[in-house]
mmCIF file of C-alpha atoms and ligand atoms in Angstrom:
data_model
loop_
_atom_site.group_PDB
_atom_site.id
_atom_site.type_symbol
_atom_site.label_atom_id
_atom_site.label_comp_id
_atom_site.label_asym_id
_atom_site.label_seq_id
_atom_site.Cartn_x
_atom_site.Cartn_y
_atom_site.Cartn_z
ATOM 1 C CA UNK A 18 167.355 41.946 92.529
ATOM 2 C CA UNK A 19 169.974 41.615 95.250
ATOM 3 C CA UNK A 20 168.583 42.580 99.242
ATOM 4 C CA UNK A 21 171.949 44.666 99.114
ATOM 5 C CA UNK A 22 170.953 46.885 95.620
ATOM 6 C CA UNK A 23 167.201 47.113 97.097
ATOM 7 C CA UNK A 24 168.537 48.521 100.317
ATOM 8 C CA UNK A 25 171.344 50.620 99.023
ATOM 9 C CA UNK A 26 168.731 52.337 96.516
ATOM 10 C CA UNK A 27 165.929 52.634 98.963
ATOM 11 C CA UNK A 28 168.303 53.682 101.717
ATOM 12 C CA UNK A 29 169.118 56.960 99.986
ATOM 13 C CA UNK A 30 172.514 58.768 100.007
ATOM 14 C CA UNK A 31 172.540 59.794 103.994
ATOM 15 C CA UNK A 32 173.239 55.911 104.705
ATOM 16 C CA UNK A 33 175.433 55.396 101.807
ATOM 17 C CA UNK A 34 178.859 55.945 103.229
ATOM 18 C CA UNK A 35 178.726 53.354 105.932
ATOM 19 C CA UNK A 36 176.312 50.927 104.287
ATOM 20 C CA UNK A 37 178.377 50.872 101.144
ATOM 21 C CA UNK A 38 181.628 50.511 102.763
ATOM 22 C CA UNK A 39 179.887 47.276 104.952
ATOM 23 C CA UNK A 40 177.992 45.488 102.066
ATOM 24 C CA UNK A 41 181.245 46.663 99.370
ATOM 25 C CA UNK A 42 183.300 44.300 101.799
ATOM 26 C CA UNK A 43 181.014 41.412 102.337
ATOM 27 C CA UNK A 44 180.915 40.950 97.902
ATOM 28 C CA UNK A 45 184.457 41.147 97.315
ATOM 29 C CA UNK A 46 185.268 38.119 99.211
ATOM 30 C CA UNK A 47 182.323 36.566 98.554
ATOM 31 C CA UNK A 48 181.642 35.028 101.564
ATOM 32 C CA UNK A 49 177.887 35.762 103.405
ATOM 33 C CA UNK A 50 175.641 33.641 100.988
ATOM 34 C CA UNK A 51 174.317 33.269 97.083
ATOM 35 C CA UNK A 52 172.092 36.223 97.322
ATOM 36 C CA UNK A 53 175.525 38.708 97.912
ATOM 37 C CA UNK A 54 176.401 37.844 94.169
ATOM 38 C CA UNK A 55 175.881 40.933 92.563
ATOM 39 C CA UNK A 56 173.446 39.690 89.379
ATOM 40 C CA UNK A 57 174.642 41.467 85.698
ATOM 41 C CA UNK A 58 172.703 40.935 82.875
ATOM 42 C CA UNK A 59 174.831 41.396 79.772
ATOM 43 C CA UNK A 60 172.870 41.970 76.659
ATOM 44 C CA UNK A 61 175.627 41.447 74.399
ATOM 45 C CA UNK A 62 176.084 41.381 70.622
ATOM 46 C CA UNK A 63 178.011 38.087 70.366
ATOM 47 C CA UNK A 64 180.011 36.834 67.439
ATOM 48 C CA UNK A 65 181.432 39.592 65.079
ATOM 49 C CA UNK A 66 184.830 39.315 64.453
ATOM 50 C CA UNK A 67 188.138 39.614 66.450
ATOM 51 C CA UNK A 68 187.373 43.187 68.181
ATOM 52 C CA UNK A 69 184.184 41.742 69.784
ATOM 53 C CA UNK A 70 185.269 38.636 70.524
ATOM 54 C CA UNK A 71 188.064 40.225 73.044
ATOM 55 C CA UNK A 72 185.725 42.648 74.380
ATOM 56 C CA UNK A 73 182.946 40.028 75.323
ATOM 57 C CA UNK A 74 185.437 37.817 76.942
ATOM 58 C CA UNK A 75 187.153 40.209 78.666
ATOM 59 C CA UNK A 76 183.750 41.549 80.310
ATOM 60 C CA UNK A 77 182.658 38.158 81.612
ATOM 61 C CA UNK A 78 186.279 37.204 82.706
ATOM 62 C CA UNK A 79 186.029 40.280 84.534
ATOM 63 C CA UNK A 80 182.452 39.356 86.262
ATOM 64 C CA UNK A 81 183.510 36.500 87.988
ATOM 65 C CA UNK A 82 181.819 35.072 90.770
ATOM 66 C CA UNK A 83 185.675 35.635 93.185
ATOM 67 C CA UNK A 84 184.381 39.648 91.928
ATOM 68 C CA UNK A 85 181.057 38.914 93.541
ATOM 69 C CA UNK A 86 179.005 38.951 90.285
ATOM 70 C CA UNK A 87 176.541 36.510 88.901
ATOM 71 C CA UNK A 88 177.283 37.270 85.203
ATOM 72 C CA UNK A 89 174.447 36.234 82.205
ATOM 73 C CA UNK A 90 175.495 36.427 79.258
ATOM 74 C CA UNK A 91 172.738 36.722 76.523
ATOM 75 C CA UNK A 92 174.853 37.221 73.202
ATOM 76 C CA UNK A 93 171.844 38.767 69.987
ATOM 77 C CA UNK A 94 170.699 36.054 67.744
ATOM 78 C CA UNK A 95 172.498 36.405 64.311
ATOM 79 C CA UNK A 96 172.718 40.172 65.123
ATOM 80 C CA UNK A 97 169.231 41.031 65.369
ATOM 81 C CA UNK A 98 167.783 44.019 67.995
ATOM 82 C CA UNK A 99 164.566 42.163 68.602
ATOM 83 C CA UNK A 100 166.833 39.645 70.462
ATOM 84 C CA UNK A 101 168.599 41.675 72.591
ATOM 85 C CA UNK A 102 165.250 43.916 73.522
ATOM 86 C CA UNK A 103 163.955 40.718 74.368
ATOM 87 C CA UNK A 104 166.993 39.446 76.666
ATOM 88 C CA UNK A 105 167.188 43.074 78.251
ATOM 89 C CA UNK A 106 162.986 42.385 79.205
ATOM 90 C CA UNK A 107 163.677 39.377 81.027
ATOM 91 C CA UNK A 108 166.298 40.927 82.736
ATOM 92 C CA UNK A 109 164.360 43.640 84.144
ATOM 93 C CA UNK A 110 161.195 41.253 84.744
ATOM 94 C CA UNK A 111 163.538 38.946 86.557
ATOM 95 C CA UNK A 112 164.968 42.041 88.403
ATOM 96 C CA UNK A 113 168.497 41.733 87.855
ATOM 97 C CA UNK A 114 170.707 44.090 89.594
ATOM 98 C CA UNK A 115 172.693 45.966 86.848
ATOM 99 C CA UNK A 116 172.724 45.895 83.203
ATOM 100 C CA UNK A 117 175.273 45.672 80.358
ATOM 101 C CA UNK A 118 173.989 47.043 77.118
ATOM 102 C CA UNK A 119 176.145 46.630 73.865
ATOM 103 C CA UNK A 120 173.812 47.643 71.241
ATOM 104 C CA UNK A 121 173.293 46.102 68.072
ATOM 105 C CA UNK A 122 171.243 49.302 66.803
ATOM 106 C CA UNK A 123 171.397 52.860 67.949
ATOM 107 C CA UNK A 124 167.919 53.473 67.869
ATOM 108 C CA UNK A 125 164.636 51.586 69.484
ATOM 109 C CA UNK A 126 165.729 51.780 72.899
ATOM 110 C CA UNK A 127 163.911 54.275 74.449
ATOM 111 C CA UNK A 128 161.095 52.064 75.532
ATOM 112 C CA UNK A 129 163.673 49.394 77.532
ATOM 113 C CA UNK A 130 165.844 52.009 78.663
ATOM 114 C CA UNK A 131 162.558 53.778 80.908
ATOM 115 C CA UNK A 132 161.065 50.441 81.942
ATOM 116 C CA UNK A 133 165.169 49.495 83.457
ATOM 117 C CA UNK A 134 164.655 53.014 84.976
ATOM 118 C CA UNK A 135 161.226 52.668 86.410
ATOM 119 C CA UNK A 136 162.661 48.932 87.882
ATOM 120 C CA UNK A 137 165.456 51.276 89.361
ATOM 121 C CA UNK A 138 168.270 49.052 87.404
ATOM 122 C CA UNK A 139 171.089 50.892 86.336
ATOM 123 C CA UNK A 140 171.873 50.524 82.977
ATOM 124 C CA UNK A 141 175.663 50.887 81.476
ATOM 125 C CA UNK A 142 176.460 50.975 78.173
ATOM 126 C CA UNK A 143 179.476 49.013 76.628
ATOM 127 C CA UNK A 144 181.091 50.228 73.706
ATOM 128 C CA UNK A 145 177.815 50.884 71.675
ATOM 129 C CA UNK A 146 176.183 54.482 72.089
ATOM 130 C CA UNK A 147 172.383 54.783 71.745
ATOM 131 C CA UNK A 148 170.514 57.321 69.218
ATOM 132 C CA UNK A 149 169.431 60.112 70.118
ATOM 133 C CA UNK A 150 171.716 60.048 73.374
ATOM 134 C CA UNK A 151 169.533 60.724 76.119
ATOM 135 C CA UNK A 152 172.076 60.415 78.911
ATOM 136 C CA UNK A 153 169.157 60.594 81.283
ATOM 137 C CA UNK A 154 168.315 57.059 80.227
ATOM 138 C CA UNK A 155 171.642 55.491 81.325
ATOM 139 C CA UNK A 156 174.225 55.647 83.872
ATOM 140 C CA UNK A 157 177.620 55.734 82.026
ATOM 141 C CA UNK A 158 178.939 54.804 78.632
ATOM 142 C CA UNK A 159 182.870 52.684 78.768
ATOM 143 C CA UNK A 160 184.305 52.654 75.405
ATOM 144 C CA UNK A 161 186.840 53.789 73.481
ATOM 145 C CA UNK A 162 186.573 57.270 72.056
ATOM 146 C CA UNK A 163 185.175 56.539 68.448
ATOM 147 C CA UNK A 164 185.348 60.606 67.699
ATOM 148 C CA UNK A 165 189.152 60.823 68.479
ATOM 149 C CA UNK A 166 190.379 57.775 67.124
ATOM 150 C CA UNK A 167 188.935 58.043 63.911
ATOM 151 C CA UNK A 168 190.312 61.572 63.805
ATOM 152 C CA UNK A 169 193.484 60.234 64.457
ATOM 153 C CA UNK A 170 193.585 58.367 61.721
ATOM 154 C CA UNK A 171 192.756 61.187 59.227
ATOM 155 C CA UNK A 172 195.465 63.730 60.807
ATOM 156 C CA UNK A 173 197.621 60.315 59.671
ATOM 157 C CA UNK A 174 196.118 60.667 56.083
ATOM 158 C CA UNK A 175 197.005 64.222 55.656
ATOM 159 C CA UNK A 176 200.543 63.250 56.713
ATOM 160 C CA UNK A 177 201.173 60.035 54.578
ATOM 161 C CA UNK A 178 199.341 61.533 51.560
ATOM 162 C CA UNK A 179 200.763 65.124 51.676
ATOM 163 C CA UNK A 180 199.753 65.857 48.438
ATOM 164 C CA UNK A 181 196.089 63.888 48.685
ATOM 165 C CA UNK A 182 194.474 61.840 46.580
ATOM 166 C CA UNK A 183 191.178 59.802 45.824
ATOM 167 C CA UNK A 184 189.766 57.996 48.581
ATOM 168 C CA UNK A 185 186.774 55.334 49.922
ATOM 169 C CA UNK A 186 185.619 54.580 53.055
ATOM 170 C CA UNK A 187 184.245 50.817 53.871
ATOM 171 C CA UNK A 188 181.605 51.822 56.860
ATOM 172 C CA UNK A 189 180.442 49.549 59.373
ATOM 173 C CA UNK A 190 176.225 48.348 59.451
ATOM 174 C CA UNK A 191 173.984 51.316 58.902
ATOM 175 C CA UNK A 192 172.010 52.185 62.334
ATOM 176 C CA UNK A 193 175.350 51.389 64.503
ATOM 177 C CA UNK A 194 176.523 54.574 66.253
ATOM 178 C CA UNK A 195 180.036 54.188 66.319
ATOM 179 C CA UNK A 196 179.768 54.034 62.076
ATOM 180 C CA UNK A 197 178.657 57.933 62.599
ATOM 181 C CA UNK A 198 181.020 58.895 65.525
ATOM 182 C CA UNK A 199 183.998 57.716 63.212
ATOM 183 C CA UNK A 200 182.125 59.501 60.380
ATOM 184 C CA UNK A 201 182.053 62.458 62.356
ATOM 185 C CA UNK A 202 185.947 62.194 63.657
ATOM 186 C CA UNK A 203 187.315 61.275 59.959
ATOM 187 C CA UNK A 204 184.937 64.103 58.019
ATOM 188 C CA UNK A 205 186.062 66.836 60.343
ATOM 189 C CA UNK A 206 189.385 66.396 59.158
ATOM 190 C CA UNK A 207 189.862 64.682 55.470
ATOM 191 C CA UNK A 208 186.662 66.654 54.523
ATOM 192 C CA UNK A 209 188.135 70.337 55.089
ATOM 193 C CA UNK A 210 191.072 68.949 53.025
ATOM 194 C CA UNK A 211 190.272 70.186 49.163
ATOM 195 C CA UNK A 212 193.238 68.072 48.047
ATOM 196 C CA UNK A 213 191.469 64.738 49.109
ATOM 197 C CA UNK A 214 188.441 63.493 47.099
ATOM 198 C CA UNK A 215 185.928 60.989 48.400
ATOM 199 C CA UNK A 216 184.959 58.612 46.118
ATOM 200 C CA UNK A 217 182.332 56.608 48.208
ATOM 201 C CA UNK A 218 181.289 55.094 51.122
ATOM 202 C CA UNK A 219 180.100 51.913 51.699
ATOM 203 C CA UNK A 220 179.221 49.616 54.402
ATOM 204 C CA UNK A 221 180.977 46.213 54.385
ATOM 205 C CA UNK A 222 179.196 44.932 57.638
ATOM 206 C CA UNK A 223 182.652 44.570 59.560
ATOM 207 C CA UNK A 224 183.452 41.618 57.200
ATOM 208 C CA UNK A 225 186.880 40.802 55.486
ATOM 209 C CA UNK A 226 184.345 39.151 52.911
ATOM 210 C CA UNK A 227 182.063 41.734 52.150
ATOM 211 C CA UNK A 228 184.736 44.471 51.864
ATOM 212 C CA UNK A 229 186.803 42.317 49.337
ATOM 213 C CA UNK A 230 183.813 42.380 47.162
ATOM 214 C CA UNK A 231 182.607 46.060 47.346
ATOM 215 C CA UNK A 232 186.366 47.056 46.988
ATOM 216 C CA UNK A 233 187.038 45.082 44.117
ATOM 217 C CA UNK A 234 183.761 46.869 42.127
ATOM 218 C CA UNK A 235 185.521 50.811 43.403
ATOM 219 C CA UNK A 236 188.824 50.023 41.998
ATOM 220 C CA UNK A 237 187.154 48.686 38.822
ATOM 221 C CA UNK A 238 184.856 51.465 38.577
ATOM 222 C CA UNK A 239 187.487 53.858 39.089
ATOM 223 C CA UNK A 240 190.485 52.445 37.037
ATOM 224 C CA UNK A 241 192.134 51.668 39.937
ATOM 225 C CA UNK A 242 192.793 55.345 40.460
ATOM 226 C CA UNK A 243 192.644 54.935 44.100
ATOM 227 C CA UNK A 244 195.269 56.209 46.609
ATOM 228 C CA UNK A 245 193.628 55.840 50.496
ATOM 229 C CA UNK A 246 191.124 53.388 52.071
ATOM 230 C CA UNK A 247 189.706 54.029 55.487
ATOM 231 C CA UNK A 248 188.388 51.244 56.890
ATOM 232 C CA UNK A 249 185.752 51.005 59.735
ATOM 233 C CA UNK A 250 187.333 48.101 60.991
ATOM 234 C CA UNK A 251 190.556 45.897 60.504
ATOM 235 C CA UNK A 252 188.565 42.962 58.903
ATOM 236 C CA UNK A 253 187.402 45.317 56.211
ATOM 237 C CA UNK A 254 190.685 46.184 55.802
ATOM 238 C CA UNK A 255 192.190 43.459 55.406
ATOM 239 C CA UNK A 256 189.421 42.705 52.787
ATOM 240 C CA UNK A 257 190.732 45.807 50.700
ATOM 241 C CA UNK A 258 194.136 44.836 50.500
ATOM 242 C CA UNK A 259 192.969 41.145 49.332
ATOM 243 C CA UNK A 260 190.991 43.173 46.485
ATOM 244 C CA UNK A 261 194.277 45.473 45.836
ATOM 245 C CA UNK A 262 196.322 42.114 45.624
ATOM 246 C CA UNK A 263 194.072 40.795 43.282
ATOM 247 C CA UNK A 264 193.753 43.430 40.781
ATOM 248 C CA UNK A 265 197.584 43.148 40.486
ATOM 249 C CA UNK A 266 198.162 46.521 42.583
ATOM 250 C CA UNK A 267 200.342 46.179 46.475
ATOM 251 C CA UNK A 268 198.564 47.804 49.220
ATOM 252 C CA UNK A 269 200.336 49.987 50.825
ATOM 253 C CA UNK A 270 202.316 51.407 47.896
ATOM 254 C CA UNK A 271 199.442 51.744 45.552
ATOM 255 C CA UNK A 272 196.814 51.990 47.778
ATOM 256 C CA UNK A 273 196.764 52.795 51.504
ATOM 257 C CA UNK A 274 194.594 51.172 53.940
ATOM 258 C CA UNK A 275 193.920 52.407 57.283
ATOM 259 C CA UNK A 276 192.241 50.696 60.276
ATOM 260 C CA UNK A 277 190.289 50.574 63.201
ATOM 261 C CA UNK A 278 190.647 48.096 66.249
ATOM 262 C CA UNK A 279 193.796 47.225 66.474
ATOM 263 C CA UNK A 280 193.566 43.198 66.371
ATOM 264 C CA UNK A 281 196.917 40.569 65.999
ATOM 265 C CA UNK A 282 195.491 40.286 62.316
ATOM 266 C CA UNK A 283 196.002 43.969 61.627
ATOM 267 C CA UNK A 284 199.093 44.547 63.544
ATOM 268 C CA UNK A 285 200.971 41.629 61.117
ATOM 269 C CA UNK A 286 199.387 42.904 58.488
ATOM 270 C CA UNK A 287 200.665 46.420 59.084
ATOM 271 C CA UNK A 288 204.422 44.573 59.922
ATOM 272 C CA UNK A 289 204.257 42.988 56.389
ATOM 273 C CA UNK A 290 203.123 46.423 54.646
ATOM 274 C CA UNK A 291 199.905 45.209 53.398
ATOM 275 C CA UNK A 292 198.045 47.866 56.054
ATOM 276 C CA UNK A 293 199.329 51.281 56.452
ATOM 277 C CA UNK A 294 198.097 52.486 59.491
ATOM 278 C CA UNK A 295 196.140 50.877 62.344
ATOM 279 C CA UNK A 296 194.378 52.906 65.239
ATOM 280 C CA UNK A 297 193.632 50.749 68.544
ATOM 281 C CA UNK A 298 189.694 50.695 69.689
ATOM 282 C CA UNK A 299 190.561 49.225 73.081
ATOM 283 C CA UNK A 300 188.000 46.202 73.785
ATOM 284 C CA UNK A 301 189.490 45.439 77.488
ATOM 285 C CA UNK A 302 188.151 47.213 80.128
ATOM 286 C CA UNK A 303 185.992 44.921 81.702
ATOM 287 C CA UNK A 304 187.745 45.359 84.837
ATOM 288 C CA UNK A 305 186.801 49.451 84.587
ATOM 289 C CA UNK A 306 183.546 48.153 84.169
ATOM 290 C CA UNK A 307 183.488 46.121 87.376
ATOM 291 C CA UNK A 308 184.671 49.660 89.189
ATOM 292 C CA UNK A 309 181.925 51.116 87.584
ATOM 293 C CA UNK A 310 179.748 48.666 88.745
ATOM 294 C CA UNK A 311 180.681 48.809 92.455
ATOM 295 C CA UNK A 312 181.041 52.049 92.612
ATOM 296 C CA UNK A 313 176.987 52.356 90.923
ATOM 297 C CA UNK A 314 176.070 50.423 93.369
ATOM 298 C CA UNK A 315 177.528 51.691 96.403
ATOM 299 C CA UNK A 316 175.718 54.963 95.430
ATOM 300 C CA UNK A 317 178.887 57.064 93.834
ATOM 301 C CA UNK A 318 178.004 59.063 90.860
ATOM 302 C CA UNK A 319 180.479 58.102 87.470
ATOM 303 C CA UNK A 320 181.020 60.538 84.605
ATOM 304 C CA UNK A 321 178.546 59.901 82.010
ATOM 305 C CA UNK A 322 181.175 58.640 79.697
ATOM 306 C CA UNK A 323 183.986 56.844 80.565
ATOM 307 C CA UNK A 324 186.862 56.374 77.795
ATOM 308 C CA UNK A 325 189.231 53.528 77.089
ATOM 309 C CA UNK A 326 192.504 54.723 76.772
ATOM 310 C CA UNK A 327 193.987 53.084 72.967
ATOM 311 C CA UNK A 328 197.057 53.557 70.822
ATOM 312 C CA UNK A 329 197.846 54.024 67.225
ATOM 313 C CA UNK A 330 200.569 52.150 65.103
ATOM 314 C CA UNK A 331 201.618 53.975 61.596
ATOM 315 C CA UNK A 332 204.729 51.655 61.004
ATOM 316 C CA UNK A 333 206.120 48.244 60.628
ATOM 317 C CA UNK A 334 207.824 48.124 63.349
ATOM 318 C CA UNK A 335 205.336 50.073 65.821
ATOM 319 C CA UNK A 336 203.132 46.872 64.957
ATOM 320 C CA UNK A 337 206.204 44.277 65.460
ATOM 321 C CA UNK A 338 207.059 45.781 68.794
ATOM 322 C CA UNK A 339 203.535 45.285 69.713
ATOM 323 C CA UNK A 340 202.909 42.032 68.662
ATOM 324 C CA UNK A 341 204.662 39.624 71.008
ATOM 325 C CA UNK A 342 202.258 40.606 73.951
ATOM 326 C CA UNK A 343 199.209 41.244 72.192
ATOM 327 C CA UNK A 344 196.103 40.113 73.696
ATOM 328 C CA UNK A 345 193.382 40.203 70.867
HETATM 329 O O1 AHR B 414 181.604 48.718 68.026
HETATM 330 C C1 AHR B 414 182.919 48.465 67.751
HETATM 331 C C2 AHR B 414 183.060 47.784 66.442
HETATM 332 O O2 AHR B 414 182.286 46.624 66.407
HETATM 333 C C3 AHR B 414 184.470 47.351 66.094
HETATM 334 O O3 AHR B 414 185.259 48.374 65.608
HETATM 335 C C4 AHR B 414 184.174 46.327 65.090
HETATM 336 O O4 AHR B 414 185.249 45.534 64.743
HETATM 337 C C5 AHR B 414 183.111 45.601 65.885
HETATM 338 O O5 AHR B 414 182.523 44.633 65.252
#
């Protein structure tokens, strides 16, 4: 830990105002020594697909050391929570001056979250929320809202399908929390709709793979008699229309998919048809997490949530307009 986080913390509010606006100066140009690097440990989830690959580049080219961070990056191990729990421990034992969570599992966190506390680290959580949220046990939360983006999609459903029809949803991993918040967003809609019937759910683990496979067994198991697909993410997606393709059906006509994320893979997917609808889950805001950061750290107070603004495409050409300057 920093001499300028010790001080600030120990220092209190009274001496906040001029001590943060001195020691705020001295990091952003970096000059006055190695120990002004602000030190983030980023327990991260690491690879996943295209959503998390944008999101985990964009925080640590955010974190530079021109920002006045000392960024470590310590992506999970195939996944798996003990890794992470691990990583966060030897952030706090090495006293580390902030930390990044983006959990792998909702639950099993209240232990690490109290010992960051006791070590008077602040802890911010990317993306992933923690179950049960006990806000007391973290500063902020930056991520998309999961809630109103999946609802989004479903107020799209009721549109496209006017009359309804049979659906499935491919879920993400059990245990994550955005699975339930887009649960929770989709259900409130699509479920108080008595002309749409749910088939199923089923998680396909994020993967284009996986979701081929449990897709192909629904439309067998249901004659094909399948109108909507709402997909957790856009690699499932694109999964389901591989499994449409292949049972001789065209997605989009037959069957419609919606997504979530908003990757270049979805968007030219939606400009060719084979996707129907795709709702943005904005992965960069890495630099509102280095504001969040500072601002921590200088002793201002951040709402416990803080969203990332995204979009929603339900058109060919929405997603061909887009495309040229897309980023992930
Ligand atoms: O937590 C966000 C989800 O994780 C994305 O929607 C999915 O693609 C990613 O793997």
């Amino acid at each position: 830990m920093s001499v300028r986080t010790r001080a600030i913390r120990f220092a209190g509010i009274a001496l906040a105002g001029t001590l943060a606006l001195s020691v705020s100066a001295c990091s952003d140009n970096g000059e006055g020594g190695g120990d002004e690097l602000v030190t983030v440990g980023f327990v991260a989830v690491g690879p996943e697909g295209a959503w998390r690959q944008a999101n985990e580049t964009n925080i640590q080219e955010s974190f530079t050391e021109e920002a006045g961070f000392n960024l470590k990056y310590a992506p999970a191990t195939n996944l798996d929570q003990k890794s992470q729990i691990d990583a966060f421990t030897s952030f706090v034992d090495e006293g580390v001056d902030v930390i990044l969570l983006s959990a792998t599992e909702g639950s099993g966190w209240e232990d690490s979250l109290s010992r960051a506390q006791e070590a008077e680290i602040p802890v911010i959580l990317i993306d992933r929320g923690i179950e049960p949220d006990n806000t007391d046990l973290y500063v902020t939360r930056i991520a998309p809202d999961n809630i109103a983006v999946s609802t989004s999609v479903a107020e799209w459903a009721k549109t496209a399908l006017p009359e309804g029809g049979n659906y499935f949803v491919l879920e993400g991993p059990a245990g994550v929390s955005v699975v339930n918040e887009r649960n929770e967003g989709w259900d409130a809609v699509i479920g108080a709709e008595s002309s749409f019937t749910k088939l199923g759910a089923q998680t396909a683990n994020w993967s284009t793979e996986e979701a081929k496979s449990v897709f192909e067994t629904v439309l067998k198991s249901n004659n094909n008699d399948v109108q909507l697909v709402f997909a957790q993410n856009d690699e499932m997606g694109l999964g389901a229309a591989q499994a449409i393709e292949e049972a001789g059906l065209t997605p989009g006509e037959d069957v419609k998919i919606a997504t979530i994320d908003g990757t270049k893979g979805a968007l030219e997917a939606l400009a060719a048809g084979r996707l129907s609808f795709v709702a943005e889950y904005n992965p960069l805001f890495g630099d509102v997490a280095v504001d969040v950061v500072n601002k921590v750290l200088d002793g201002e107070s951040v709402e416990p949530y803080i969203i990332a603004e995204s979009l929603t495409f339900d058109s060919p050409e929405a997603a061909q307009e887009a495309l040229p300057d897309r980023k992930f």
